[in-house]
Tab-separated table of C-alpha atoms in Angstrom:
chain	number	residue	atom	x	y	z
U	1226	UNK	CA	-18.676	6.465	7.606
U	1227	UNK	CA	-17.092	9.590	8.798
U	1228	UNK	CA	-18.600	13.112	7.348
U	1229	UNK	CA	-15.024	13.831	5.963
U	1230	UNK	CA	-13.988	9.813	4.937
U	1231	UNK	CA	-13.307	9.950	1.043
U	1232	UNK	CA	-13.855	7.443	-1.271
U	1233	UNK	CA	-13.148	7.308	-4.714
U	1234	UNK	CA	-14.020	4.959	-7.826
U	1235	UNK	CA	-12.945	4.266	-11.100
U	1236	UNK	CA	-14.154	7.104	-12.553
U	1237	UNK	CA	-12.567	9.267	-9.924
U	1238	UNK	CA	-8.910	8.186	-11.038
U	1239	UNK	CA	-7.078	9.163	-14.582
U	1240	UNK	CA	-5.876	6.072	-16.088
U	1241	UNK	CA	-3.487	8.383	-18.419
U	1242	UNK	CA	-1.240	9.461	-15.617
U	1243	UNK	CA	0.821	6.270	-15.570
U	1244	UNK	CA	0.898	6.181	-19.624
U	1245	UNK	CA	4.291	7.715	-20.055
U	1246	UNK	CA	5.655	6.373	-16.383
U	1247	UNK	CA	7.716	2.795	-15.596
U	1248	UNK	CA	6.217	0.944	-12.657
U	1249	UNK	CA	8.868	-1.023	-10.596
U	1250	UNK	CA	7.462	-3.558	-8.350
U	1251	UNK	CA	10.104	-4.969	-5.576
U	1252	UNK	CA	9.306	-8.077	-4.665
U	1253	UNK	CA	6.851	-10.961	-6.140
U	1254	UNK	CA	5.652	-12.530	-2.959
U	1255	UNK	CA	1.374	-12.326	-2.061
U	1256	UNK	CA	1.214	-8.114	-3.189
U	1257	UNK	CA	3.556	-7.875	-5.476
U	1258	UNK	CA	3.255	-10.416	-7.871
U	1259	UNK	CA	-0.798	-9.503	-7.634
U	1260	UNK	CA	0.172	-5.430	-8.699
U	1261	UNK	CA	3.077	-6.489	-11.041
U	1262	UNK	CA	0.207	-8.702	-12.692
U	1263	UNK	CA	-2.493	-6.510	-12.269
U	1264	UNK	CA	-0.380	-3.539	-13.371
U	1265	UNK	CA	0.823	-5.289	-16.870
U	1266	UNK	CA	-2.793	-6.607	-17.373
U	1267	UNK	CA	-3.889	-2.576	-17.395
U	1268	UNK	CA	-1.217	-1.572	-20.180
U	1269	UNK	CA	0.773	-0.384	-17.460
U	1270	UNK	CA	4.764	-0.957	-18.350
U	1271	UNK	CA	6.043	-2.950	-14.794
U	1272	UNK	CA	9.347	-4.304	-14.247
U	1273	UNK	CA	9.727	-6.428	-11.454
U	1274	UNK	CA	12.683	-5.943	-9.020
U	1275	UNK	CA	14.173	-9.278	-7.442
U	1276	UNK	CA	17.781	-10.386	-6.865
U	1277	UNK	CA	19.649	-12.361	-8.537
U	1278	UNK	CA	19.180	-15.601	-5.930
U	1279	UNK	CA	15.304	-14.976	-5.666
U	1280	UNK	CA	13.584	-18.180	-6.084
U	1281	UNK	CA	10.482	-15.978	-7.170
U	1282	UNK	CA	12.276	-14.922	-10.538
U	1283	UNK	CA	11.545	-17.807	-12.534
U	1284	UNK	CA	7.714	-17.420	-11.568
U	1285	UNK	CA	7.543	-13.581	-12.531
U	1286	UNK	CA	9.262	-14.417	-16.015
U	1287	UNK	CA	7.177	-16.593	-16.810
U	1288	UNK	CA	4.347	-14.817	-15.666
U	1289	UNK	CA	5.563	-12.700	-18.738
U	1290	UNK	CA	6.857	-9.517	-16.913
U	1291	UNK	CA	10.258	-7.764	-17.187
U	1292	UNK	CA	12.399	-8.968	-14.402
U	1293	UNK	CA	15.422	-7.008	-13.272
U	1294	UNK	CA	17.781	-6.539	-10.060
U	1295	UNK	CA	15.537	-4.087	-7.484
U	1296	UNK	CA	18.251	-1.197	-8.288
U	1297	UNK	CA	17.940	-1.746	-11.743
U	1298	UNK	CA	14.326	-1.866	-12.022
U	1299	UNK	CA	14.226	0.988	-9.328
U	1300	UNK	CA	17.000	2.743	-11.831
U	1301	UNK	CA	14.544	2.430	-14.743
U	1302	UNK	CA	11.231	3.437	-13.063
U	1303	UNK	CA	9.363	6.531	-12.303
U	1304	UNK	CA	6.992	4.605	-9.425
U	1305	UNK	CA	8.587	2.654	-7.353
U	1306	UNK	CA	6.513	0.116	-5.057
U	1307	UNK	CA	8.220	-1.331	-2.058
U	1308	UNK	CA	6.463	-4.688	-1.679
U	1309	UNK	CA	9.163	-6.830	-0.016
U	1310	UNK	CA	8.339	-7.547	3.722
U	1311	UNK	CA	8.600	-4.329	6.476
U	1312	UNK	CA	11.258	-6.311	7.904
U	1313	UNK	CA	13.812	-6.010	4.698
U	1314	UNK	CA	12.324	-2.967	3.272
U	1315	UNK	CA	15.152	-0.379	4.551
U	1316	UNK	CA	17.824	-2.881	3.824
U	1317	UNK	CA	16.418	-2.714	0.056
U	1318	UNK	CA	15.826	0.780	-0.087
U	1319	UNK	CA	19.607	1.593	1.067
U	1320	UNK	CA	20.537	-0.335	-2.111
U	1321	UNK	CA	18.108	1.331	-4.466
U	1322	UNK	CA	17.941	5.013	-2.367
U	1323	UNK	CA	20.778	6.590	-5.062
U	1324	UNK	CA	18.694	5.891	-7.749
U	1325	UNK	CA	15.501	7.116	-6.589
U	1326	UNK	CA	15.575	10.700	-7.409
U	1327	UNK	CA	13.829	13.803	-7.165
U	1328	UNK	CA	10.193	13.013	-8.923
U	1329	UNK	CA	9.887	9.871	-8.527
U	1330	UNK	CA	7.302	8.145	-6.755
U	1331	UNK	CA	8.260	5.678	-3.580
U	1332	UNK	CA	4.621	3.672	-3.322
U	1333	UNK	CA	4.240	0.857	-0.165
U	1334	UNK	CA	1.273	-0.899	0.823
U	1335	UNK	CA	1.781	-0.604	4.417
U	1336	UNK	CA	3.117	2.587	6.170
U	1337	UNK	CA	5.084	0.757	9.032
U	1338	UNK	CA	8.956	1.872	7.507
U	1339	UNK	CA	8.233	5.173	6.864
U	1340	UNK	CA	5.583	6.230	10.194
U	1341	UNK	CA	8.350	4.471	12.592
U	1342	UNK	CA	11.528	6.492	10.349
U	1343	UNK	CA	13.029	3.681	9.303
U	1344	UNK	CA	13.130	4.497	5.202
U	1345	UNK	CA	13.111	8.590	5.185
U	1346	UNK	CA	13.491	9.134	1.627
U	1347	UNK	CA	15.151	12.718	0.107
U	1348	UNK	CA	12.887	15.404	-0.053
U	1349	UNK	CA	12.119	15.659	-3.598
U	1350	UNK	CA	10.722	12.589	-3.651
U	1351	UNK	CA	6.694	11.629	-3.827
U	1352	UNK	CA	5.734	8.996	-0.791
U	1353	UNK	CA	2.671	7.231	-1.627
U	1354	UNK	CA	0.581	4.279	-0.261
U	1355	UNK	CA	-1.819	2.032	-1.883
U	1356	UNK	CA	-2.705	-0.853	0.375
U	1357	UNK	CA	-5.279	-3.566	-0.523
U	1358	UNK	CA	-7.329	-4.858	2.241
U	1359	UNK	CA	-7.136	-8.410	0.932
U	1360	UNK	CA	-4.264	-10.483	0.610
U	1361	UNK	CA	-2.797	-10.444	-2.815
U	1362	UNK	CA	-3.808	-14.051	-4.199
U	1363	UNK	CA	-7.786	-12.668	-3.583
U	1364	UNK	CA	-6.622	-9.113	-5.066
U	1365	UNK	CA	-5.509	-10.953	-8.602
U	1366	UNK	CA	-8.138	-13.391	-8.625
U	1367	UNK	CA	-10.754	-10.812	-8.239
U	1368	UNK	CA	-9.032	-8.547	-11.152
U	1369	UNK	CA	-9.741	-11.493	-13.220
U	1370	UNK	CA	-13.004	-11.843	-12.754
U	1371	UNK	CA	-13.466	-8.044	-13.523
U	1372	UNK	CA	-14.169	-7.181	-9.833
U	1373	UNK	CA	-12.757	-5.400	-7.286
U	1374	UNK	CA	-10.692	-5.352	-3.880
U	1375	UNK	CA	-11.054	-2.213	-1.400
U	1376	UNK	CA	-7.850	-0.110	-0.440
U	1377	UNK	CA	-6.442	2.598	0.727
U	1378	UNK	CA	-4.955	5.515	-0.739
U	1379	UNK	CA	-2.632	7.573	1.643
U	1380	UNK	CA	-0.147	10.297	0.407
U	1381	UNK	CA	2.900	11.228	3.183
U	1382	UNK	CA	4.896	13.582	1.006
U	1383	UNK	CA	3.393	15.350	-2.506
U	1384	UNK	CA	7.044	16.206	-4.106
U	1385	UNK	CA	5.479	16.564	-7.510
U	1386	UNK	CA	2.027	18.310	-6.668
U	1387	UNK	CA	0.644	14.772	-9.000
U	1388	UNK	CA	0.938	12.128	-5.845
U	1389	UNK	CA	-2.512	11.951	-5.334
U	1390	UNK	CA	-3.687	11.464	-8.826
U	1391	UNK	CA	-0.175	9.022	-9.275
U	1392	UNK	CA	-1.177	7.004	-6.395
U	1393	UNK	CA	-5.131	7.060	-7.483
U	1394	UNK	CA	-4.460	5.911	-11.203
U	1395	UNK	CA	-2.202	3.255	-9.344
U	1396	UNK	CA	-5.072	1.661	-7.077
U	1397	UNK	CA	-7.317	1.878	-10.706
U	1398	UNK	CA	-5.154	-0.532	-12.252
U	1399	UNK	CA	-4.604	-3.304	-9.843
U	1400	UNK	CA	-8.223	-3.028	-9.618
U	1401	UNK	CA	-9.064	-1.286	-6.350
U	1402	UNK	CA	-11.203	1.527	-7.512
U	1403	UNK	CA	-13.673	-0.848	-8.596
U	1404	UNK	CA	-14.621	-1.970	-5.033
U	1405	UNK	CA	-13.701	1.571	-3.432
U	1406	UNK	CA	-10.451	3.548	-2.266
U	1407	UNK	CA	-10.873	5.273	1.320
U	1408	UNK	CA	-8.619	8.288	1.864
U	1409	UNK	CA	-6.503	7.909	4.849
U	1410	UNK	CA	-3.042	8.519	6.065
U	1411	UNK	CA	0.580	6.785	7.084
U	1412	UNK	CA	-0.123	7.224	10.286
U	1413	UNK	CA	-3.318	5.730	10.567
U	1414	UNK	CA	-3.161	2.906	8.066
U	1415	UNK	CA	-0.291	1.760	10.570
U	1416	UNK	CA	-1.312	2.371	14.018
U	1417	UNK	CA	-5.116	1.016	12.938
U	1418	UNK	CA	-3.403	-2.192	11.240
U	1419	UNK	CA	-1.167	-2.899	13.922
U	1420	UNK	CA	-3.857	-2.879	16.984
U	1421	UNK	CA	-6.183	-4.283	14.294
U	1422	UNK	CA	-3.879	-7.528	14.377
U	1423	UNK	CA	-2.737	-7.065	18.213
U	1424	UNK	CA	-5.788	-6.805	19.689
U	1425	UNK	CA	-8.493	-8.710	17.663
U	1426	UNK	CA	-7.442	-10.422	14.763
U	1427	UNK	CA	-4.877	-12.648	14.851
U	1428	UNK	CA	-3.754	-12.074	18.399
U	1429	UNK	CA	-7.106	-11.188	20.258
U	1430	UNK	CA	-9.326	-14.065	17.802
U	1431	UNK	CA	-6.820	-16.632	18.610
U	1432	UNK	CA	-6.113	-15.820	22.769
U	1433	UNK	CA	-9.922	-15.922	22.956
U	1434	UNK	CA	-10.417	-19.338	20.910
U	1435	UNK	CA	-7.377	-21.195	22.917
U	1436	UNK	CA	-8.744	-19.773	26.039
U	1437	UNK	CA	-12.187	-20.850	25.592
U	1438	UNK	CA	-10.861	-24.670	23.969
U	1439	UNK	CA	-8.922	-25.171	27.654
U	1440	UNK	CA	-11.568	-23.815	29.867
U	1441	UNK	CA	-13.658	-26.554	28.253
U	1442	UNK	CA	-11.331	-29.219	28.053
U	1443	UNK	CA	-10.168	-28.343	31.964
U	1444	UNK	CA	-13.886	-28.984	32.738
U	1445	UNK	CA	-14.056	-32.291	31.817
U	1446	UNK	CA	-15.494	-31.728	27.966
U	1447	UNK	CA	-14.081	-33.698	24.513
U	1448	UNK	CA	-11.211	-31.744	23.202
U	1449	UNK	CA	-12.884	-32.578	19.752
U	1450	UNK	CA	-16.363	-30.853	21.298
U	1451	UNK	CA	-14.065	-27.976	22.019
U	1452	UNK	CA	-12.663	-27.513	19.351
U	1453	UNK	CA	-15.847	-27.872	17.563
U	1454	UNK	CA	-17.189	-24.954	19.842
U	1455	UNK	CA	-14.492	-22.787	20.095
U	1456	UNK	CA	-12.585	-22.887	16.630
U	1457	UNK	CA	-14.184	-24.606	13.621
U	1458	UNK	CA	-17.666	-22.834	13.967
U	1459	UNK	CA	-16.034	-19.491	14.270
U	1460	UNK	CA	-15.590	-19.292	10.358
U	1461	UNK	CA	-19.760	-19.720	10.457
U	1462	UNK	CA	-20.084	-16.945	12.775
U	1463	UNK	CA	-17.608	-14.281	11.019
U	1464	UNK	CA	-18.885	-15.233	7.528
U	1465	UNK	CA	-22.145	-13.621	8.467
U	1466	UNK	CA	-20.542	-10.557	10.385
U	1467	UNK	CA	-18.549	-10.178	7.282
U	1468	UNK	CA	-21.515	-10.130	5.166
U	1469	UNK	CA	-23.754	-7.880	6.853
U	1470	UNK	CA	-22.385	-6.974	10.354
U	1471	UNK	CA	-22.845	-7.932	13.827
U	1472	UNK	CA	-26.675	-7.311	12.839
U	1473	UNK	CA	-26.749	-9.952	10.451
U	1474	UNK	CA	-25.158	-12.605	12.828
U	1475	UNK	CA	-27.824	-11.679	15.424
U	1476	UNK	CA	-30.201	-12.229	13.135
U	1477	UNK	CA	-29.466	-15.442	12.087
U	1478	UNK	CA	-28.068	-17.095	15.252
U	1479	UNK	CA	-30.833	-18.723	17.529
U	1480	UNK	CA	-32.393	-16.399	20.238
U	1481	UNK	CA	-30.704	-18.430	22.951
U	1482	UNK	CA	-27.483	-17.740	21.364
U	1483	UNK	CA	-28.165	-14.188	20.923
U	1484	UNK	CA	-29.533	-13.586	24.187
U	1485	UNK	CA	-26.292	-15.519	25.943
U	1486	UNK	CA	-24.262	-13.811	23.622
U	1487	UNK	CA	-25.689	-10.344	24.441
U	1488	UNK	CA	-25.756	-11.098	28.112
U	1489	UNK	CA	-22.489	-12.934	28.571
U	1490	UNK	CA	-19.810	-11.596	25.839
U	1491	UNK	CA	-19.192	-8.010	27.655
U	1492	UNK	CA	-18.314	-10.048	31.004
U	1493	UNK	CA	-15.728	-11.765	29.268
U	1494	UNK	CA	-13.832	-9.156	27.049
U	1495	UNK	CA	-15.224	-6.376	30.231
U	1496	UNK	CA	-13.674	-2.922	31.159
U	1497	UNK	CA	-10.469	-4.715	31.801
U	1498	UNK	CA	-9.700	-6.470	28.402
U	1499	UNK	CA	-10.495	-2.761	27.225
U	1500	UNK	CA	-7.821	-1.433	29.094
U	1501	UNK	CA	-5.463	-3.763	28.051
U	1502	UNK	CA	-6.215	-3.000	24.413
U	1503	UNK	CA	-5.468	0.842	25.372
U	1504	UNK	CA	-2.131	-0.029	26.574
U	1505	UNK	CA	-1.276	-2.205	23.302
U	1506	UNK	CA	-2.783	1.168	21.467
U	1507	UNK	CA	-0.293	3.067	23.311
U	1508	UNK	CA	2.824	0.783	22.478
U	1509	UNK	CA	1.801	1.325	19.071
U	1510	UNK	CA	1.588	4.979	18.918
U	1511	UNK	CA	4.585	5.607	20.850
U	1512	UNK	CA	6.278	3.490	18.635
U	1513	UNK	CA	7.205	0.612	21.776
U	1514	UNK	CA	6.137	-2.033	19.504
U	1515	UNK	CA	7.746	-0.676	16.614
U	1516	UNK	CA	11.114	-0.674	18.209
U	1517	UNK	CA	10.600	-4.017	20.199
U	1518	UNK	CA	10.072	-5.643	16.571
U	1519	UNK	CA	12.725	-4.089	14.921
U	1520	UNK	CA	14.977	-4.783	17.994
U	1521	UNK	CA	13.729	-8.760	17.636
U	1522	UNK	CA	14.909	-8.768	14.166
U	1523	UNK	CA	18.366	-7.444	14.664
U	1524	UNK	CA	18.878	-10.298	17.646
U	1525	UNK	CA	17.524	-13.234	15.238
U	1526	UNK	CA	14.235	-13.313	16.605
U	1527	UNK	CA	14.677	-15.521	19.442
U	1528	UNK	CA	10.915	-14.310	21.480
U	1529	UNK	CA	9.465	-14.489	17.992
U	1530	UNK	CA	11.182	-18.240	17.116
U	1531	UNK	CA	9.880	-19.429	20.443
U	1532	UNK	CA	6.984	-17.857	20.653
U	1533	UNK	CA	5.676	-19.623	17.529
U	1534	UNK	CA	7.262	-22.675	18.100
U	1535	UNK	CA	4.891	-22.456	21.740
U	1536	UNK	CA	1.825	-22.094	19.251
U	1537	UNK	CA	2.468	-24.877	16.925
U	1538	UNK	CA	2.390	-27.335	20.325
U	1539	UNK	CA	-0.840	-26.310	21.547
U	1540	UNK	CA	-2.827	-29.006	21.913
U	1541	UNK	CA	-5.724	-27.256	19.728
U	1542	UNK	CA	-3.744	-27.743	16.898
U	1543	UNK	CA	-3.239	-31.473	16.937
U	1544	UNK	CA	-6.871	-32.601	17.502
U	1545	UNK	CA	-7.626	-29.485	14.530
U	1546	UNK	CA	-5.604	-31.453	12.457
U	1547	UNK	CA	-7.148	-34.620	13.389
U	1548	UNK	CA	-10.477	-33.638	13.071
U	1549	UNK	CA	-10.060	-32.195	9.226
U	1550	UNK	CA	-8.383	-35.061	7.957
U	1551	UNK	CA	-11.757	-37.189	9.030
U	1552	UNK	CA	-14.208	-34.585	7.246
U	1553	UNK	CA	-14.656	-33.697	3.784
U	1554	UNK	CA	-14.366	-30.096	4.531
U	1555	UNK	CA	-10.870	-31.108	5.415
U	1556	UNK	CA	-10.089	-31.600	1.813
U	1557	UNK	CA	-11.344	-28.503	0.309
């Protein structure tokens, strides 16, 4: 941890600062029905913004929250958290943007919209994030069970000269402060997600583990050994990387797997997979990626469409699926 990395806890956030404020929560999809839960379980008064067609309405009413239009609930709020994906997010703020006014508080969980200048909100207007590193079924399940998920707390614009202490009793009561809030900023919440994901994990993890499957396969080897190999025991190896670091997998992997790991692993993501990670850095900071994606979603998303379509047919996936519907770990 960085000399200058802040992290707060629960006692480090005032609960009170949210006692005389209306939370609006757009969107009830994996985050926001977790906050809008989390939110009403902490005494905090949440209205939940959906439209009229939303097929998530019923759910959020009967979770027992306040469900209104997103520019009505937006209309009625003093926070306002933008949990709909990146993708619609400037589309929905156009329709609630007159009614967000000067004090309020504009809260996201990821800082793509307003880094890349896509939502630029008026001036007088508090720009918050609190992001959950978890997806949001784990971040309301471990509210329940009185523990905690770690976040981030990031403040772009302090309107108020409160956004900091808004944002912090925010991440208190969907539970975050009880694991840990780290102190960061739009900027690198966004770029660090988005090579995060590029890069390693989902697009680097996944390259790696098809690559490895049809280098094996190619040689003459089972495609259910390979898959074995190359996908299913990966879970075994992050699990322990996860629970104490690359140390801990070392540690409990056998010495001929650590010693071909150490030996082999740096000639296979070497100097030049490093470069190539650079460049997908770059696209992100310069925002190439940002406007590629945005681009993709004005045309329909026909790369994206195809793209996934492509990944569906790969031949790891149908022996996968074979293979877990013959073990019991299949079923779980």
């Amino acid at each position: 941890m960085t000399d200058n990395t802040d992290i707060y806890y629960d006692d480090d956030a005032d609960s009170t600062v949210l006692d005389d404020r209306t939370v609006a929560v757009l969107g009830y999809g994996s985050q926001g029905h977790a906050h809008a839960q989390n939110l009403d379980d902490s005494g905090v008064d949440v209205v939940v913004g959906l439209r009229e067609t939303s097929s998530s309405r019923e759910a959020a009413e009967s979770d027992g929250l306040d469900v209104a239009t997103p520019r009505n609930a937006a209309e009625q709020a003093d926070v306002v958290s933008v949990l709909v994906p990146d993708t619609v997010q400037p589309d929905v703020y156009d329709e609630i943007r007159d009614v967000v006014t000067e004090g309020d508080t504009l809260q996201f969980a990821h800082g793509f919209n307003i880094h890349y200048g896509q939502i630029d909100p008026e001036d007088g207007i508090n720009v918050t994030m609190v992001a959950p590193k978890s997806p949001g079924h784990l971040v309301r399940r471990n509210y329940e069970h009185n523990e905690g998920t770690p976040g981030l707390l990031a403040v772009y614009r302090d309107a108020t000269g409160d956004a900091h202490d808004i944002g912090l009793a925010y991440a208190k009561a969907i539970g975050c402060t009880r694991a840990g809030v780290i102190e960061t900023s739009f900027q690198e919440e966004t770029e660090s997600d988005l090579f995060g994901e590029q890069a390693v994990l989902c697009g680097g993890v996944t390259s790696l583990v098809k690559t490895g499957y049809e280098t094996l396969v190619d040689n003459g080897y089972s495609r259910e050994m390979a898959y074995f190999e190359c996908l299913n025991e990966l879970k075994l190896i992050v699990d322990l990387m996860y629970e104490g670091g690359n140390s801990e997998m070392w540690d409990s992997v056998s010495d001929t797997a650590e010693y071909g790991g150490l030996t082999r692993g740096d000639r296979v993501v070497d100097d030049h997979a490093r470069e190539r990670m650079e460049e997908v850095l770059e696209e992100v900071q310069d925002g190439t990626f940002a406007r590629e994606w945005i681009s993709e979603n004005q045309a329909g998303r026909p790369s994206y469409k195809q793209l996934r379509a492509a990944e569906k047919n790969h031949d790891i996936e149908d022996v996968g699926e074979d293979l877990r519907a013959l073990f019991s770990w299949g079923e779980e």
